[in-house]
PDB file of C-alpha atoms in Angstrom:
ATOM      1  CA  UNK A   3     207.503 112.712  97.944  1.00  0.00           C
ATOM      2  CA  UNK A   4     208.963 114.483  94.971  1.00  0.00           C
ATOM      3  CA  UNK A   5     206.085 117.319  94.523  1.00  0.00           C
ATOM      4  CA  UNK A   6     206.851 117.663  98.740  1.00  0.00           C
ATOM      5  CA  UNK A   7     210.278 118.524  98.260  1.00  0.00           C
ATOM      6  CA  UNK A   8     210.229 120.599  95.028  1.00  0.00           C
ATOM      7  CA  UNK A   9     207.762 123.067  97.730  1.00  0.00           C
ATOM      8  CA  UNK A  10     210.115 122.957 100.280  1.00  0.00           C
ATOM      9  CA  UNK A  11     209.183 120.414 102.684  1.00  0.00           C
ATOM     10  CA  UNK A  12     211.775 118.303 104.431  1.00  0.00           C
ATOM     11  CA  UNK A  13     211.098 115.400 106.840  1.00  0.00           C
ATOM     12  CA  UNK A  14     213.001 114.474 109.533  1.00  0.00           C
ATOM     13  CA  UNK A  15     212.766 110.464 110.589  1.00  0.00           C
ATOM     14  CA  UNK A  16     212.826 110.385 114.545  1.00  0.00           C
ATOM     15  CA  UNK A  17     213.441 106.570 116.602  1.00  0.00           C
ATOM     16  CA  UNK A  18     214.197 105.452 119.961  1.00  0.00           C
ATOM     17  CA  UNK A  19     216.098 102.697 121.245  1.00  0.00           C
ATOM     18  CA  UNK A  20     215.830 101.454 125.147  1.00  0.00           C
ATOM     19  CA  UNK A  21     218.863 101.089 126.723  1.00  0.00           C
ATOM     20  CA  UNK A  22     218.942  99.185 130.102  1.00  0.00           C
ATOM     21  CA  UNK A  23     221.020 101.074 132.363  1.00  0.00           C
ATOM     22  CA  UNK A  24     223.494  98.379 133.628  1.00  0.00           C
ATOM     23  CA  UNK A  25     224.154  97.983 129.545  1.00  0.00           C
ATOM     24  CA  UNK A  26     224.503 101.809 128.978  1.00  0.00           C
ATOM     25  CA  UNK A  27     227.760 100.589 126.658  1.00  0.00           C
ATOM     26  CA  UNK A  28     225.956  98.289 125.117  1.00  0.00           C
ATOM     27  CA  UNK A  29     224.504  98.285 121.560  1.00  0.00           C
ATOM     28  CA  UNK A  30     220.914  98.035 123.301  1.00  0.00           C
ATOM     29  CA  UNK A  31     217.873  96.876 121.696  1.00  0.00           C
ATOM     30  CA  UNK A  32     216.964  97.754 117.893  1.00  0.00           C
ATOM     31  CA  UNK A  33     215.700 100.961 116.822  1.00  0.00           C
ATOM     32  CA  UNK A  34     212.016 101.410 116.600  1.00  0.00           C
ATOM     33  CA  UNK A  35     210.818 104.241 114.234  1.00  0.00           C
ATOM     34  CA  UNK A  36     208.721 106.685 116.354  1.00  0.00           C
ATOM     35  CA  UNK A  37     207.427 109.203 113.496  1.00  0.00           C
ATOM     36  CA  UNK A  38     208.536 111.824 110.953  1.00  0.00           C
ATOM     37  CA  UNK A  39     208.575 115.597 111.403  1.00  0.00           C
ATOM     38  CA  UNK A  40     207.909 117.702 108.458  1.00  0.00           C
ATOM     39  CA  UNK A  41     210.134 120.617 108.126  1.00  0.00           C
ATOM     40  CA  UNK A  42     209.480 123.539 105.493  1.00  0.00           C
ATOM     41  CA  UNK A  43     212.025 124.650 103.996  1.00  0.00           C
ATOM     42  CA  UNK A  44     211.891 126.362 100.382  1.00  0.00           C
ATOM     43  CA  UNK A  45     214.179 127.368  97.683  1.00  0.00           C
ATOM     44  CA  UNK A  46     214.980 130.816  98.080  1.00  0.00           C
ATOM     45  CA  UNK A  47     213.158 133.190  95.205  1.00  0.00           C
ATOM     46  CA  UNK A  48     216.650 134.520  94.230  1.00  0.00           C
ATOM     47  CA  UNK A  49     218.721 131.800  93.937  1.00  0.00           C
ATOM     48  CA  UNK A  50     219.313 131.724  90.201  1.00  0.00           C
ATOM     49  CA  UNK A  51     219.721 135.729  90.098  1.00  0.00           C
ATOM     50  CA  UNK A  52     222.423 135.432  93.155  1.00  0.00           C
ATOM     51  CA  UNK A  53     224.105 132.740  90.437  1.00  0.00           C
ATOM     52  CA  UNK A  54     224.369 135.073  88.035  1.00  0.00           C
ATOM     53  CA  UNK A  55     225.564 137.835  90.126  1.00  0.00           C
ATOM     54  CA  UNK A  56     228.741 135.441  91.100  1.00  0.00           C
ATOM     55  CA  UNK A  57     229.369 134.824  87.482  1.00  0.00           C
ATOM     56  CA  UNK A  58     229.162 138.400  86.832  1.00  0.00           C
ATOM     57  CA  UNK A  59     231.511 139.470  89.406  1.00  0.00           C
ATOM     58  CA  UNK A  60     234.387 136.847  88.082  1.00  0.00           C
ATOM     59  CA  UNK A  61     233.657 133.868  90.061  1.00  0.00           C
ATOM     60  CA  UNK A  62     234.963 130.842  88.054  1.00  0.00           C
ATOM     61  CA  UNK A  63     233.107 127.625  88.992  1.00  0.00           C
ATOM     62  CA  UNK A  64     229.769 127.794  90.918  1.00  0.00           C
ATOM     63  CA  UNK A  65     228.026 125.016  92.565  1.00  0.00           C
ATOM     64  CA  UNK A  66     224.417 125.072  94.405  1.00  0.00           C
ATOM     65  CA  UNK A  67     224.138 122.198  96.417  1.00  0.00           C
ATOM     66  CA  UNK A  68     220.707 120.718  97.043  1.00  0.00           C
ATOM     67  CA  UNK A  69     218.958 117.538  98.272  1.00  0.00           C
ATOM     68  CA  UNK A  70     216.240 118.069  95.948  1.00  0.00           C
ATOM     69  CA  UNK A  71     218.582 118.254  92.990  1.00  0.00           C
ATOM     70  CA  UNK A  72     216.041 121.023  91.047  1.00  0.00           C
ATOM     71  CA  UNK A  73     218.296 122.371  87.966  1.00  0.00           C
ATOM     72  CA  UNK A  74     218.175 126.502  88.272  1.00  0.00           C
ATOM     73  CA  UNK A  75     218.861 128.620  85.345  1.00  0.00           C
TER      74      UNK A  75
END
């Protein structure tokens, strides 16, 4: 999974759960994974050079956030 996320692609986990509909309240029945859904998403080309432009312009302290925690610099 690492080499799929450093290209961008994100996966979404999808499940279902039945709910009778007397119980709609109710915790129901367990979950029961149904698939994943890939999602492609990838690191913007610029990143590091829009980094450098916030340093530039004074900015103190900046953070990029990412799930794939890749180290721009």
């Amino acid at each position: 999974m690492d080499t799929r996320f450093q290209c961008g692609l994100r996966y979404l986990c999808v499940a279902r759960q039945q709910v009778p509909k007397k119980l709609k309240d109710a915790a129901g029945a367990p979950w029961q994974f149904v698939g994943l859904l890939p999602l492609f998403d990838p690191p913007r080309h610029n990143s590091a050079e829009t980094i450098k432009r916030a340093l530039n312009l004074g900015v103190i302290n900046v953070k990029m956030i990412t799930c794939d925690q890749l180290t721009i610099e």
